[in-house]
Tab-separated table of C-alpha atoms in Angstrom:
chain	number	residue	atom	x	y	z
S	232	MET	CA	90.774	-5.326	100.014
S	233	SER	CA	88.994	-8.083	98.135
S	234	GLN	CA	85.959	-9.687	99.701
S	235	ILE	CA	85.459	-13.212	101.009
S	236	LEU	CA	81.856	-14.282	100.674
S	237	ALA	CA	80.483	-17.267	102.584
S	238	SER	CA	77.146	-18.775	101.643
S	239	PRO	CA	75.386	-22.066	102.454
S	240	ALA	CA	75.740	-24.703	99.741
S	241	THR	CA	72.538	-26.017	98.240
S	242	ARG	CA	73.273	-29.742	98.671
S	243	PRO	CA	72.937	-31.004	102.276
S	244	VAL	CA	75.318	-33.578	103.777
S	245	PRO	CA	74.763	-35.908	106.743
S	246	LEU	CA	77.218	-34.217	109.150
S	247	ALA	CA	76.159	-30.594	108.775
S	248	ARG	CA	75.178	-28.086	106.168
S	249	PRO	CA	78.323	-27.366	104.109
S	250	LEU	CA	79.664	-23.874	103.634
S	251	THR	CA	81.057	-22.307	100.470
S	252	MET	CA	83.648	-19.547	100.724
S	253	THR	CA	84.166	-17.225	97.755
S	254	PHE	CA	87.531	-15.481	97.382
S	255	GLY	CA	87.800	-12.240	95.449
S	256	ASP	CA	91.398	-12.411	94.187
S	257	ASN	CA	92.058	-15.332	91.858
S	258	ALA	CA	95.799	-14.599	91.904
S	259	LEU	CA	95.993	-15.330	95.639
S	260	LEU	CA	93.930	-18.501	95.568
S	261	PRO	CA	96.727	-20.812	94.297
S	262	LEU	CA	98.922	-19.571	97.161
S	263	LEU	CA	96.126	-20.347	99.611
S	264	LEU	CA	95.710	-23.864	98.215
S	265	GLY	CA	99.449	-24.630	98.113
S	266	ASP	CA	101.335	-26.776	95.607
S	267	HIS	CA	99.111	-29.687	94.598
S	268	ASP	CA	96.547	-28.413	97.149
S	269	ARG	CA	98.827	-29.410	100.014
S	270	HIS	CA	97.513	-26.658	102.311
S	271	LEU	CA	93.955	-27.858	101.812
S	272	ALA	CA	95.057	-31.431	102.501
S	273	ARG	CA	96.740	-30.260	105.709
S	274	ILE	CA	93.544	-28.554	106.871
S	275	GLU	CA	91.467	-31.625	106.019
S	276	GLN	CA	93.796	-33.892	107.988
S	277	LYS	CA	93.997	-31.653	111.055
S	278	LEU	CA	90.319	-30.700	111.336
S	279	GLY	CA	88.620	-33.755	109.827
S	280	VAL	CA	86.740	-31.682	107.237
S	281	ARG	CA	86.345	-32.181	103.501
S	282	LEU	CA	87.379	-29.315	101.231
S	283	ALA	CA	86.590	-28.976	97.535
S	284	CYS	CA	87.806	-26.111	95.343
S	285	ARG	CA	86.066	-25.016	92.142
S	286	GLY	CA	87.049	-21.752	90.510
S	287	ASN	CA	87.381	-19.136	93.235
S	288	ARG	CA	85.232	-21.088	95.715
S	289	ILE	CA	86.076	-23.574	98.434
S	290	SER	CA	83.328	-25.802	99.836
S	291	ILE	CA	83.719	-27.017	103.443
S	292	SER	CA	81.918	-30.107	104.746
S	293	GLY	CA	81.991	-31.468	108.299
S	294	THR	CA	80.427	-30.890	111.683
S	295	ALA	CA	79.337	-27.379	112.593
S	296	GLU	CA	82.460	-26.863	114.760
S	297	GLN	CA	84.787	-28.285	112.105
S	298	VAL	CA	83.269	-26.098	109.388
S	299	ALA	CA	83.535	-22.978	111.557
S	300	ALA	CA	87.174	-23.727	112.393
S	301	ALA	CA	88.113	-24.379	108.742
S	302	GLU	CA	86.349	-21.197	107.623
S	303	ALA	CA	88.198	-19.121	110.236
S	304	ALA	CA	91.551	-20.682	109.316
S	305	LEU	CA	91.093	-20.158	105.577
S	306	ALA	CA	89.943	-16.567	106.109
S	307	ALA	CA	92.949	-15.825	108.345
S	308	LEU	CA	95.390	-17.341	105.845
S	309	TYR	CA	93.809	-15.401	102.990
S	310	ARG	CA	94.145	-12.138	104.939
S	311	GLN	CA	97.849	-12.889	105.398
S	312	LEU	CA	98.217	-13.270	101.640
S	313	GLU	CA	96.400	-9.961	101.109
S	314	ARG	CA	98.946	-8.283	103.402
S	315	GLY	CA	101.739	-9.616	101.203
S	316	GLU	CA	102.836	-12.382	103.579
S	317	MET	CA	103.754	-15.823	102.335
S	318	ILE	CA	102.093	-19.007	103.557
S	319	ASP	CA	103.865	-22.266	104.349
S	320	GLY	CA	103.107	-25.416	106.314
S	321	PRO	CA	103.961	-23.947	109.755
S	322	LYS	CA	101.705	-20.943	109.121
S	323	VAL	CA	98.853	-23.254	108.150
S	324	ASP	CA	99.452	-25.240	111.348
S	325	ALA	CA	99.440	-21.995	113.348
S	326	ALA	CA	96.092	-20.944	111.921
S	327	LEU	CA	94.694	-24.389	112.699
S	328	ARG	CA	95.897	-24.333	116.296
S	329	LEU	CA	94.236	-20.968	116.810
S	330	THR	CA	90.923	-22.146	115.349
S	331	ASP	CA	90.850	-25.687	116.760
S	332	PRO	CA	87.406	-26.293	118.358
S	333	ALA	CA	89.145	-28.036	121.278
S	334	THR	CA	90.998	-24.862	122.269
S	335	GLU	CA	89.758	-21.444	123.315
S	336	PRO	CA	91.885	-18.582	121.966
S	337	ARG	CA	91.525	-15.528	124.170
S	338	LEU	CA	91.075	-13.240	121.177
S	339	PRO	CA	89.426	-13.515	117.751
S	340	LEU	CA	91.935	-14.216	114.982
S	341	SER	CA	91.485	-10.715	113.617
S	342	ASP	CA	92.477	-9.225	117.013
S	343	LEU	CA	95.467	-11.413	117.854
S	344	PRO	CA	98.504	-9.536	119.197
S	345	ALA	CA	101.571	-8.992	117.042
S	346	ILE	CA	105.131	-7.941	117.814
S	347	ARG	CA	106.438	-5.622	115.105
S	348	THR	CA	110.135	-5.740	114.242
S	349	ARG	CA	112.006	-4.253	111.294
S	350	LYS	CA	111.968	-7.675	109.652
S	351	GLY	CA	108.176	-7.826	109.892
S	352	ALA	CA	105.427	-8.684	112.349
S	353	VAL	CA	105.739	-11.717	114.601
S	354	GLY	CA	102.355	-13.213	115.445
S	355	PRO	CA	101.232	-16.022	117.766
S	356	ARG	CA	101.056	-19.583	116.468
S	357	SER	CA	99.015	-20.993	119.339
S	358	ALA	CA	96.532	-19.810	121.949
S	359	GLY	CA	99.270	-20.082	124.576
S	360	GLN	CA	101.546	-17.827	122.540
S	361	ALA	CA	98.765	-15.248	122.171
S	362	ALA	CA	98.310	-15.122	125.958
S	363	TYR	CA	102.101	-14.932	126.438
S	364	MET	CA	102.403	-11.992	124.048
S	365	GLU	CA	99.739	-10.128	126.014
S	366	LEU	CA	101.728	-10.693	129.220
S	367	LEU	CA	104.917	-9.440	127.544
S	368	ALA	CA	103.134	-6.235	126.565
S	369	ARG	CA	101.572	-5.591	129.985
S	370	HIS	CA	103.970	-6.799	132.682
S	371	GLU	CA	107.394	-5.658	133.840
S	372	MET	CA	108.413	-9.218	134.743
S	373	VAL	CA	107.185	-12.390	133.039
S	374	PHE	CA	107.959	-16.033	133.783
S	375	ALA	CA	107.409	-18.426	130.864
S	376	MET	CA	107.472	-22.177	131.394
S	377	GLY	CA	106.860	-25.052	129.061
S	378	PRO	CA	108.363	-27.661	126.769
S	379	ALA	CA	110.852	-27.045	123.991
S	380	GLY	CA	109.466	-25.565	120.795
S	381	THR	CA	106.730	-23.398	122.312
S	382	GLY	CA	108.389	-20.085	121.394
S	383	LYS	CA	109.171	-18.910	124.937
S	384	THR	CA	112.592	-17.453	124.110
S	385	TYR	CA	111.841	-16.502	120.505
S	386	LEU	CA	108.848	-14.306	121.378
S	387	ALA	CA	110.698	-12.743	124.308
S	388	VAL	CA	113.567	-11.783	121.987
S	389	ALA	CA	111.045	-10.414	119.455
S	390	GLN	CA	109.467	-8.217	122.144
S	391	ALA	CA	112.924	-7.064	123.268
S	392	VAL	CA	113.951	-6.087	119.719
S	393	ALA	CA	110.644	-4.294	119.143
S	394	MET	CA	111.091	-2.240	122.319
S	395	LEU	CA	114.728	-1.472	121.512
S	396	THR	CA	114.064	-0.290	117.958
S	397	SER	CA	111.111	1.829	119.114
S	398	GLY	CA	113.218	3.498	121.812
S	399	LYS	CA	111.276	2.101	124.794
S	400	VAL	CA	114.446	0.535	126.204
S	401	ASP	CA	118.075	1.485	125.696
S	402	ARG	CA	119.528	-1.998	125.426
S	403	ILE	CA	118.900	-5.726	125.481
S	404	VAL	CA	120.651	-8.100	127.873
S	405	LEU	CA	120.328	-11.814	127.133
S	406	SER	CA	121.642	-14.414	129.552
S	407	ARG	CA	121.514	-18.090	130.395
S	408	PRO	CA	123.391	-20.466	132.680
S	409	ALA	CA	126.391	-21.789	130.755
S	410	VAL	CA	126.745	-25.574	130.726
S	411	GLU	CA	125.349	-26.254	134.230
S	412	ALA	CA	124.215	-24.148	137.149
S	413	GLY	CA	127.797	-24.113	138.445
S	414	GLU	CA	128.980	-22.665	135.100
S	415	ARG	CA	132.221	-24.678	135.090
S	416	LEU	CA	133.859	-23.300	131.972
S	417	GLY	CA	137.545	-23.472	132.833
S	418	PHE	CA	138.223	-26.770	131.111
S	419	LEU	CA	136.969	-25.513	127.741
S	420	PRO	CA	139.504	-24.154	125.209
S	421	GLY	CA	139.616	-20.506	124.142
S	422	ASP	CA	138.881	-17.162	125.755
S	423	MET	CA	135.680	-16.459	127.705
S	424	LYS	CA	133.664	-15.524	124.596
S	425	GLU	CA	134.699	-18.722	122.832
S	426	LYS	CA	133.840	-20.734	125.947
S	427	VAL	CA	130.301	-19.417	126.374
S	428	ASP	CA	129.168	-18.678	122.808
S	429	PRO	CA	128.050	-22.265	122.049
S	430	TYR	CA	125.680	-22.161	125.032
S	431	LEU	CA	124.276	-18.779	123.994
S	432	ARG	CA	123.778	-19.751	120.334
S	433	PRO	CA	119.948	-20.044	120.578
S	434	LEU	CA	119.828	-16.385	121.597
S	435	TYR	CA	121.987	-15.363	118.629
S	436	ASP	CA	119.730	-17.385	116.322
S	437	ALA	CA	116.607	-15.583	117.546
S	438	LEU	CA	118.279	-12.184	117.141
S	439	ASN	CA	119.323	-13.053	113.578
S	440	ASP	CA	115.660	-13.606	112.742
S	441	MET	CA	114.719	-10.169	114.091
S	442	LEU	CA	117.478	-7.851	112.848
S	443	PRO	CA	119.536	-7.512	109.651
S	444	GLY	CA	122.998	-9.007	110.114
S	445	ASP	CA	124.945	-5.748	109.823
S	446	GLN	CA	122.644	-3.996	112.292
S	447	LEU	CA	122.887	-6.873	114.772
S	448	THR	CA	126.694	-6.822	114.613
S	449	LYS	CA	126.750	-3.048	115.124
S	450	ARG	CA	124.390	-3.168	118.110
S	451	ILE	CA	126.410	-5.930	119.762
S	452	THR	CA	129.640	-3.967	119.170
S	453	THR	CA	128.202	-0.789	120.703
S	454	GLY	CA	126.757	-2.677	123.683
S	455	GLU	CA	123.103	-2.050	122.823
S	456	ILE	CA	122.741	-5.825	122.736
S	457	GLU	CA	124.666	-7.839	125.295
S	458	ILE	CA	124.752	-11.628	125.467
S	459	ALA	CA	126.460	-13.032	128.549
S	460	PRO	CA	126.417	-15.997	130.914
S	461	LEU	CA	124.492	-15.634	134.151
S	462	ALA	CA	127.659	-15.273	136.254
S	463	PHE	CA	128.304	-11.898	134.554
S	464	MET	CA	125.105	-10.452	136.066
S	465	ARG	CA	126.381	-10.403	139.647
S	466	GLY	CA	126.861	-6.951	141.152
S	467	ARG	CA	125.123	-5.066	138.333
S	468	THR	CA	121.986	-2.914	138.224
S	469	LEU	CA	120.253	-2.997	134.844
S	470	ALA	CA	118.204	0.127	134.072
S	471	HIS	CA	116.143	0.902	130.965
S	472	ALA	CA	116.917	-2.545	129.575
S	473	PHE	CA	115.035	-5.585	128.348
S	474	VAL	CA	116.602	-8.533	130.147
S	475	ILE	CA	115.964	-12.195	129.291
S	476	LEU	CA	117.153	-15.175	131.322
S	477	ASP	CA	116.872	-18.351	129.247
S	478	GLU	CA	117.069	-21.966	130.535
S	479	ALA	CA	116.265	-20.631	133.998
S	480	GLN	CA	115.435	-24.110	135.327
S	481	ASN	CA	119.216	-24.607	135.612
S	482	THR	CA	119.718	-21.789	138.101
S	483	THR	CA	119.940	-22.312	141.847
S	484	PRO	CA	117.675	-20.273	144.173
S	485	VAL	CA	120.650	-18.068	145.074
S	486	GLN	CA	121.445	-17.396	141.415
S	487	MET	CA	117.802	-16.666	140.617
S	488	LYS	CA	117.470	-14.165	143.470
S	489	MET	CA	120.714	-12.524	142.324
S	490	PHE	CA	119.373	-12.189	138.783
S	491	LEU	CA	115.918	-10.882	139.712
S	492	THR	CA	117.378	-8.210	141.975
S	493	ARG	CA	119.406	-6.766	139.077
S	494	MET	CA	116.210	-5.058	137.891
S	495	GLY	CA	116.459	-1.278	137.713
S	496	GLU	CA	114.272	1.630	136.643
S	497	GLY	CA	112.507	1.199	133.299
S	498	THR	CA	113.618	-2.421	132.925
S	499	ARG	CA	111.601	-5.398	131.691
S	500	MET	CA	112.560	-8.959	132.599
S	501	VAL	CA	111.555	-12.282	131.066
S	502	ILE	CA	112.556	-15.596	132.636
S	503	THR	CA	112.052	-18.730	130.538
S	504	GLY	CA	112.565	-22.392	131.326
S	505	ASP	CA	111.310	-25.965	131.304
S	506	LEU	CA	110.994	-27.638	134.681
S	507	THR	CA	111.125	-31.085	133.048
S	508	GLN	CA	114.651	-30.395	131.703
S	509	ILE	CA	116.588	-29.619	134.875
S	510	ASP	CA	120.333	-30.369	134.620
S	511	LEU	CA	121.235	-29.451	138.197
S	512	PRO	CA	123.066	-31.935	140.447
S	513	PRO	CA	120.815	-34.346	142.405
S	514	ASN	CA	119.022	-32.848	145.418
S	515	THR	CA	119.666	-29.295	144.148
S	516	ARG	CA	116.488	-27.207	143.986
S	517	SER	CA	115.774	-25.301	140.782
S	518	GLY	CA	115.804	-21.543	141.158
S	519	LEU	CA	112.938	-21.298	138.678
S	520	ALA	CA	110.659	-23.554	140.724
S	521	ASP	CA	111.647	-21.717	143.889
S	522	ALA	CA	110.961	-18.299	142.364
S	523	LEU	CA	107.531	-19.306	141.102
S	524	GLU	CA	106.498	-20.597	144.522
S	525	THR	CA	107.763	-17.382	146.109
S	526	LEU	CA	106.644	-14.738	143.615
S	527	GLU	CA	103.578	-15.919	141.709
S	528	GLY	CA	100.653	-13.603	142.382
S	529	ILE	CA	102.756	-10.520	143.120
S	530	GLN	CA	101.499	-7.438	141.286
S	531	GLY	CA	103.515	-6.689	138.143
S	532	ILE	CA	104.588	-10.309	137.583
S	533	GLY	CA	102.965	-12.411	134.870
S	534	VAL	CA	103.271	-16.178	134.488
S	535	ALA	CA	102.773	-18.023	131.184
S	536	ARG	CA	102.493	-21.805	131.200
S	537	PHE	CA	102.753	-23.573	127.853
S	538	ALA	CA	101.347	-27.026	127.136
S	539	ASN	CA	102.359	-29.664	124.613
S	540	SER	CA	99.637	-28.307	122.316
S	541	ASP	CA	101.640	-25.053	122.052
S	542	VAL	CA	104.687	-26.743	120.471
S	543	VAL	CA	105.188	-24.980	117.139
S	544	ARG	CA	108.178	-26.888	115.792
S	545	HIS	CA	107.876	-29.991	113.642
S	546	PRO	CA	104.689	-31.904	114.630
S	547	LEU	CA	106.866	-34.837	115.664
S	548	VAL	CA	108.410	-32.680	118.419
S	549	GLY	CA	105.005	-32.361	120.063
S	550	ARG	CA	104.480	-36.103	119.937
S	551	ILE	CA	107.947	-36.726	121.390
S	552	VAL	CA	107.269	-34.344	124.285
S	553	GLU	CA	103.908	-36.013	124.916
S	554	ALA	CA	105.487	-39.484	124.934
S	555	TYR	CA	108.113	-38.441	127.488
S	556	ASP	CA	105.473	-36.792	129.678
S	557	GLN	CA	103.393	-39.969	129.661
S	558	ARG	CA	106.432	-42.062	130.559
S	559	TYR	CA	107.390	-39.787	133.457
S	560	ALA	CA	103.801	-39.725	134.718
S	561	ALA	CA	103.649	-43.527	134.629
S	562	ALA	CA	106.968	-43.783	136.485
S	563	LYS	CA	105.759	-41.405	139.204
S	564	GLU	CA	102.530	-43.346	139.602
S	565	HIS	CA	104.465	-46.620	139.872
S	566	ALA	CA	106.749	-45.088	142.533
S	567	ARG	CA	103.734	-43.921	144.552
S	568	GLU	CA	102.168	-47.380	144.394
S	569	ARG	CA	105.390	-48.966	145.678
S	570	GLN	CA	105.550	-46.539	148.594
S	571	SER	CA	101.926	-47.076	149.640
């Protein structure tokens, strides 16, 4: 493995003493920089540092925290290139989130967890994802809550595929409430599969990222992977399976209890949802909220809560979520003032 050497630059700057990183493999450096240095520009914009590249060296200028974060991000990205991985904008953003001075990742970048599938390793792209992946590895039942784009379902599916292909579970069962909590599907055209498939599409998409197409089709045909609406879970006991309930905020308390009690020997369960996106009829309590109040703190159950800073989709998604949260918070405050 080629070396990365970091040494203080000789010329001081007002903010802090700059740092110069030296990279041993000149062939990898253009990939680290990106086309027209776009990766460097992204790091400069996100961290507020100044980066200058000469030969196989990158000089970093900024505050002590900014310099340390940029150094860690560049080193992590370079190690990915050494392992044969490709770097794009989202991967640069992931490295920046994990080295942001304002956040506190639970593990050093070199020790971050990874979920290994046959299509490659899936790593965390935020501190919240790193903590979530640890919970998935340690707990039999995990609740994951947070806004869209935080990777709740994607990482759960990755863990399920990894455990299936390694023989730790015999099958995967993926479920979500179809349409609404009442699952009123009768008015839709087609047979039951055609009725529910559009609502289960996000689960298919995640599986397609984890398994080759022919293998995924074969495993679904043989029943090793089952994708079904929540109503199909009633009356079953699921043993030696990895079971995921997606969009769980749209379950009722009765449905949630029914689902949780399907758990059998050797089974793992993950329940994901967003309590700000409840589609239940008015005055109907969410089964996800009810379950958390009832079960949080019980041994064997882990709870992951994602924040807007964990959104790993397009940066605009994070800003949209933040804007809606601010609007809802202002509306609640206004309602309280009117009542007082």
